[in-house]
Short mmCIF file of C-alpha atoms and ligand atoms in Angstrom, two decimals:
data_model
loop_
_atom_site.label_atom_id
_atom_site.label_comp_id
_atom_site.label_asym_id
_atom_site.label_seq_id
_atom_site.Cartn_x
_atom_site.Cartn_y
_atom_site.Cartn_z
CA MET A 1 -56.91 1.93 -3.18
CA LYS A 2 -54.72 4.88 -2.41
CA LYS A 3 -56.14 7.33 0.18
CA ILE A 4 -55.21 11.01 0.15
CA ALA A 5 -55.72 13.58 2.88
CA ILE A 6 -55.81 17.14 1.90
CA PHE A 7 -54.58 19.69 4.30
CA ALA A 8 -56.04 23.13 3.80
CA SER A 9 -56.43 26.32 5.65
CA GLY A 10 -58.35 28.54 3.26
CA ALA A 11 -60.99 28.86 0.55
CA GLY A 12 -59.98 25.31 -0.88
CA SER A 13 -60.10 26.20 -4.54
CA ASN A 14 -57.34 23.72 -4.91
CA ALA A 15 -58.88 21.11 -2.75
CA ALA A 16 -62.13 21.40 -4.92
CA LYS A 17 -60.12 20.74 -8.07
CA ILE A 18 -58.17 17.87 -6.53
CA ILE A 19 -61.61 16.33 -5.36
CA GLU A 20 -63.07 16.67 -8.75
CA HIS A 21 -60.11 15.37 -10.47
CA PHE A 22 -60.34 12.11 -8.63
CA GLN A 23 -63.91 11.69 -8.27
CA TYR A 24 -64.05 8.75 -10.79
CA ASN A 25 -60.55 7.58 -10.13
CA PRO A 26 -61.07 3.74 -9.01
CA GLU A 27 -57.31 3.59 -7.48
CA ILE A 28 -57.02 7.10 -5.92
CA LYS A 29 -59.52 8.73 -3.43
CA VAL A 30 -59.59 11.81 -1.36
CA SER A 31 -60.55 10.42 1.76
CA LEU A 32 -60.23 13.10 4.47
CA ILE A 33 -59.82 16.89 4.68
CA VAL A 34 -57.62 18.18 7.43
CA CYS A 35 -58.10 21.74 8.50
CA ASN A 36 -56.97 24.20 11.10
CA LYS A 37 -59.77 26.97 10.91
CA PRO A 38 -63.09 26.13 11.83
CA THR A 39 -64.49 28.83 9.43
CA ALA A 40 -62.36 27.54 6.32
CA GLY A 41 -64.37 27.46 3.02
CA VAL A 42 -62.58 24.02 2.27
CA LEU A 43 -64.78 22.57 4.98
CA ASP A 44 -68.07 23.50 2.91
CA ILE A 45 -66.48 21.93 -0.23
CA ALA A 46 -65.60 18.75 1.92
CA ALA A 47 -69.33 18.64 3.23
CA ARG A 48 -70.71 19.17 -0.51
CA ALA A 49 -68.43 16.41 -1.60
CA GLY A 50 -69.47 14.10 1.31
CA ILE A 51 -65.62 13.90 2.51
CA PRO A 52 -64.78 13.70 6.12
CA THR A 53 -63.00 16.40 7.78
CA LEU A 54 -60.77 16.60 10.73
CA LEU A 55 -60.22 19.98 12.72
CA ILE A 56 -56.72 19.99 14.14
CA GLU A 57 -55.42 22.32 16.79
CA LYS A 58 -52.19 23.58 17.53
CA GLU A 59 -51.09 21.98 20.96
CA ASN A 60 -51.90 18.38 19.71
CA PHE A 61 -50.40 19.00 16.24
CA PHE A 62 -47.10 20.30 17.23
CA ARG A 63 -46.54 18.82 20.87
CA GLY A 64 -48.92 15.84 20.60
CA SER A 65 -49.39 13.02 18.31
CA ALA A 66 -49.74 15.12 15.11
CA TYR A 67 -53.14 13.31 14.74
CA LEU A 68 -51.11 10.37 13.30
CA GLU A 69 -53.75 8.13 14.60
CA GLU A 70 -56.64 9.63 13.03
CA LEU A 71 -54.70 9.64 9.89
CA GLU A 72 -54.10 6.11 10.24
CA ALA A 73 -57.75 5.36 11.13
CA HIS A 74 -58.73 6.98 7.76
CA GLY A 75 -56.04 4.72 6.01
CA ILE A 76 -54.14 7.57 4.62
CA ASP A 77 -51.50 6.93 2.28
CA PHE A 78 -50.50 10.19 1.23
CA VAL A 79 -50.79 14.01 2.17
CA VAL A 80 -51.42 16.84 -0.15
CA LEU A 81 -51.03 20.29 1.41
CA ALA A 82 -53.19 22.84 -0.54
CA GLY A 83 -52.82 26.24 1.22
CA PHE A 84 -52.02 24.74 4.48
CA LEU A 85 -50.56 27.57 6.54
CA TRP A 86 -48.76 25.41 9.47
CA LYS A 87 -45.44 23.79 9.05
CA ILE A 88 -45.57 20.18 9.06
CA PRO A 89 -44.06 18.69 12.19
CA ALA A 90 -41.18 16.28 12.14
CA ALA A 91 -43.46 13.17 13.51
CA LEU A 92 -45.76 13.55 10.38
CA VAL A 93 -42.66 13.83 7.98
CA LYS A 94 -41.29 11.01 9.34
CA ALA A 95 -44.31 8.89 9.33
CA TYR A 96 -44.99 9.78 5.56
CA PRO A 97 -41.54 9.74 3.96
CA GLY A 98 -41.99 11.05 0.26
CA ARG A 99 -45.56 11.06 0.60
CA ILE A 100 -46.23 14.52 1.62
CA ILE A 101 -46.48 17.21 -1.23
CA ASN A 102 -47.25 20.82 -1.26
CA ILE A 103 -47.87 23.55 -3.77
CA HIS A 104 -46.42 26.96 -3.39
CA PRO A 105 -47.58 30.03 -5.38
CA ALA A 106 -44.26 31.11 -6.72
CA LEU A 107 -40.75 29.96 -8.19
CA LEU A 108 -38.87 28.49 -5.20
CA PRO A 109 -36.40 29.05 -3.58
CA LYS A 110 -37.51 32.68 -4.56
CA PHE A 111 -40.27 34.19 -2.59
CA GLY A 112 -40.75 31.05 -0.19
CA GLY A 113 -40.23 30.54 3.69
CA LYS A 114 -42.11 31.38 6.84
CA GLY A 115 -44.75 34.21 6.16
CA MET A 116 -44.72 33.86 2.47
CA TYR A 117 -48.21 32.78 1.52
CA GLY A 118 -51.09 33.92 -0.73
CA ARG A 119 -51.08 37.62 -1.11
CA PHE A 120 -47.77 38.20 0.43
CA VAL A 121 -46.07 36.23 -2.28
CA HIS A 122 -47.48 37.89 -5.03
CA GLU A 123 -47.00 41.40 -3.45
CA ALA A 124 -43.36 40.54 -3.19
CA VAL A 125 -43.17 39.41 -6.98
CA VAL A 126 -44.85 42.70 -8.03
CA GLU A 127 -42.51 44.43 -5.71
CA ALA A 128 -39.43 42.77 -7.00
CA LYS A 129 -40.43 43.73 -10.72
CA GLU A 130 -40.35 40.05 -11.50
CA THR A 131 -40.81 39.34 -15.23
CA HIS A 132 -42.03 35.82 -14.45
CA THR A 133 -43.69 33.88 -11.50
CA GLY A 134 -45.43 30.55 -11.37
CA ILE A 135 -45.66 27.54 -9.06
CA THR A 136 -43.78 25.06 -7.53
CA ILE A 137 -44.87 21.61 -6.26
CA HIS A 138 -42.49 19.82 -3.82
CA TYR A 139 -41.89 17.18 -1.69
CA VAL A 140 -42.39 18.47 2.11
CA ASP A 141 -39.75 18.10 4.83
CA GLU A 142 -39.27 19.71 8.20
CA PHE A 143 -38.69 23.12 6.65
CA TYR A 144 -40.93 25.71 4.94
CA ASP A 145 -41.05 25.38 1.36
CA HIS A 146 -37.73 23.37 1.32
CA GLY A 147 -38.05 19.76 0.07
CA ARG A 148 -37.19 18.49 -3.44
CA THR A 149 -38.97 20.10 -6.41
CA ILE A 150 -41.21 17.91 -8.22
CA PHE A 151 -42.85 20.36 -10.92
CA GLN A 152 -42.50 23.91 -11.67
CA GLU A 153 -44.32 26.24 -14.20
CA LYS A 154 -43.94 29.72 -15.17
CA VAL A 155 -46.31 32.72 -16.05
CA GLU A 156 -45.27 36.16 -17.38
CA VAL A 157 -45.70 38.97 -15.18
CA SER A 158 -46.34 42.29 -17.12
CA PRO A 159 -45.50 45.86 -15.65
CA ASP A 160 -49.15 46.63 -15.26
CA ASP A 161 -49.91 43.28 -13.30
CA THR A 162 -51.09 43.98 -9.76
CA PRO A 163 -50.84 41.16 -6.83
CA ALA A 164 -54.45 40.41 -7.56
CA THR A 165 -53.86 39.75 -11.14
CA VAL A 166 -50.84 37.90 -10.31
CA ALA A 167 -52.81 35.91 -8.04
CA GLN A 168 -55.40 34.94 -10.58
CA LYS A 169 -52.68 33.88 -13.12
CA VAL A 170 -50.82 31.65 -10.41
CA HIS A 171 -54.20 30.13 -9.31
CA ARG A 172 -54.91 29.22 -12.84
CA LEU A 173 -51.72 27.39 -13.14
CA GLU A 174 -52.45 25.59 -9.77
CA HIS A 175 -55.79 24.27 -10.88
CA GLU A 176 -54.39 23.11 -14.24
CA HIS A 177 -51.50 21.31 -12.80
CA PHE A 178 -51.81 20.22 -9.22
CA PRO A 179 -54.31 17.42 -9.57
CA ARG A 180 -52.52 15.54 -12.44
CA ILE A 181 -48.95 16.08 -10.83
CA ILE A 182 -50.57 14.26 -7.47
CA GLU A 183 -51.75 11.46 -9.54
CA ALA A 184 -48.52 11.11 -11.23
CA VAL A 185 -46.69 11.39 -7.89
CA VAL A 186 -49.14 8.72 -6.14
CA ASN A 187 -48.71 6.51 -9.13
CA GLN A 188 -45.07 6.75 -9.37
CA GLN A 189 -44.95 5.73 -5.51
CA THR A 190 -47.18 2.74 -6.17
CA ASP A 191 -45.75 1.25 -9.69
CA GLY A 192 -42.71 3.32 -10.05
CA SER A 193 -43.97 4.94 -13.32
CA ALA A 194 -41.99 8.16 -14.55
CA LEU A 195 -42.63 11.46 -12.93
CA PRO A 196 -44.40 14.15 -15.29
CA ASN A 197 -41.46 15.83 -17.15
CA GLN A 198 -40.83 19.57 -16.44
CA ARG A 199 -42.16 21.76 -19.34
C1 GRF B 201 -52.74 28.60 -3.09
O1 GRF B 201 -52.23 29.93 -3.77
C2 GRF B 201 -51.54 27.60 -3.01
O2 GRF B 201 -50.55 27.88 -3.88
C3 GRF B 201 -51.14 28.16 -1.43
O3 GRF B 201 -52.23 28.60 -0.65
C4 GRF B 201 -53.16 28.76 -1.61
C5 GRF B 201 -54.46 27.97 -1.50
O4 GRF B 201 -55.58 28.54 -2.12
N1 GRF B 201 -50.34 27.17 -0.93
P1 GRF B 201 -57.09 27.66 -1.99
O5 GRF B 201 -57.39 27.76 -0.47
O6 GRF B 201 -56.80 26.33 -2.57
O7 GRF B 201 -57.89 28.39 -2.87
#
């Protein structure tokens, strides 16, 4: 059984889709939701799904043990960032080599890096009059939005799109692709099966 921890800071719509996706999977289980915001919607999602939660705070995360003991205690094999706004400390990256993945709501390397999250990304895409945007699912290293890309999918941006309508298009892509890419990557880690080919 492969156990996943989802790290999230916000509404948790991605976390909800991932939980739903693995609900009946005999080999892969969402075993823990890690969150840095006591009021985040993702905590309600976890409670409804009966999944344990771990509320973390900055001091211990960045200058302490990075909660490695708690992750071990839950038998976590894989970490999925789904709207988690803090950088991942080196201790955590080292403890889970090639086993932390993130989703970014744009086509990295464009529109990535510190401060580029949520609506700020979509505002920048509209501002730059991009004809396309999309999602990037990538491995996580010590730098923001920097690790090797696993999967990207594009969507058109029309001149009358607003940051809000772009966000809707991107969220649809996230919900469609993230759960199955996670499954493919976790399986690939276990049985070496091929990664999903890019579109
Ligand atoms: C998503 O846009 C994701 O790409 C980004 O953070 C957002 C999380 O949204 N990393 P939600 O909390 O899953 O609804």
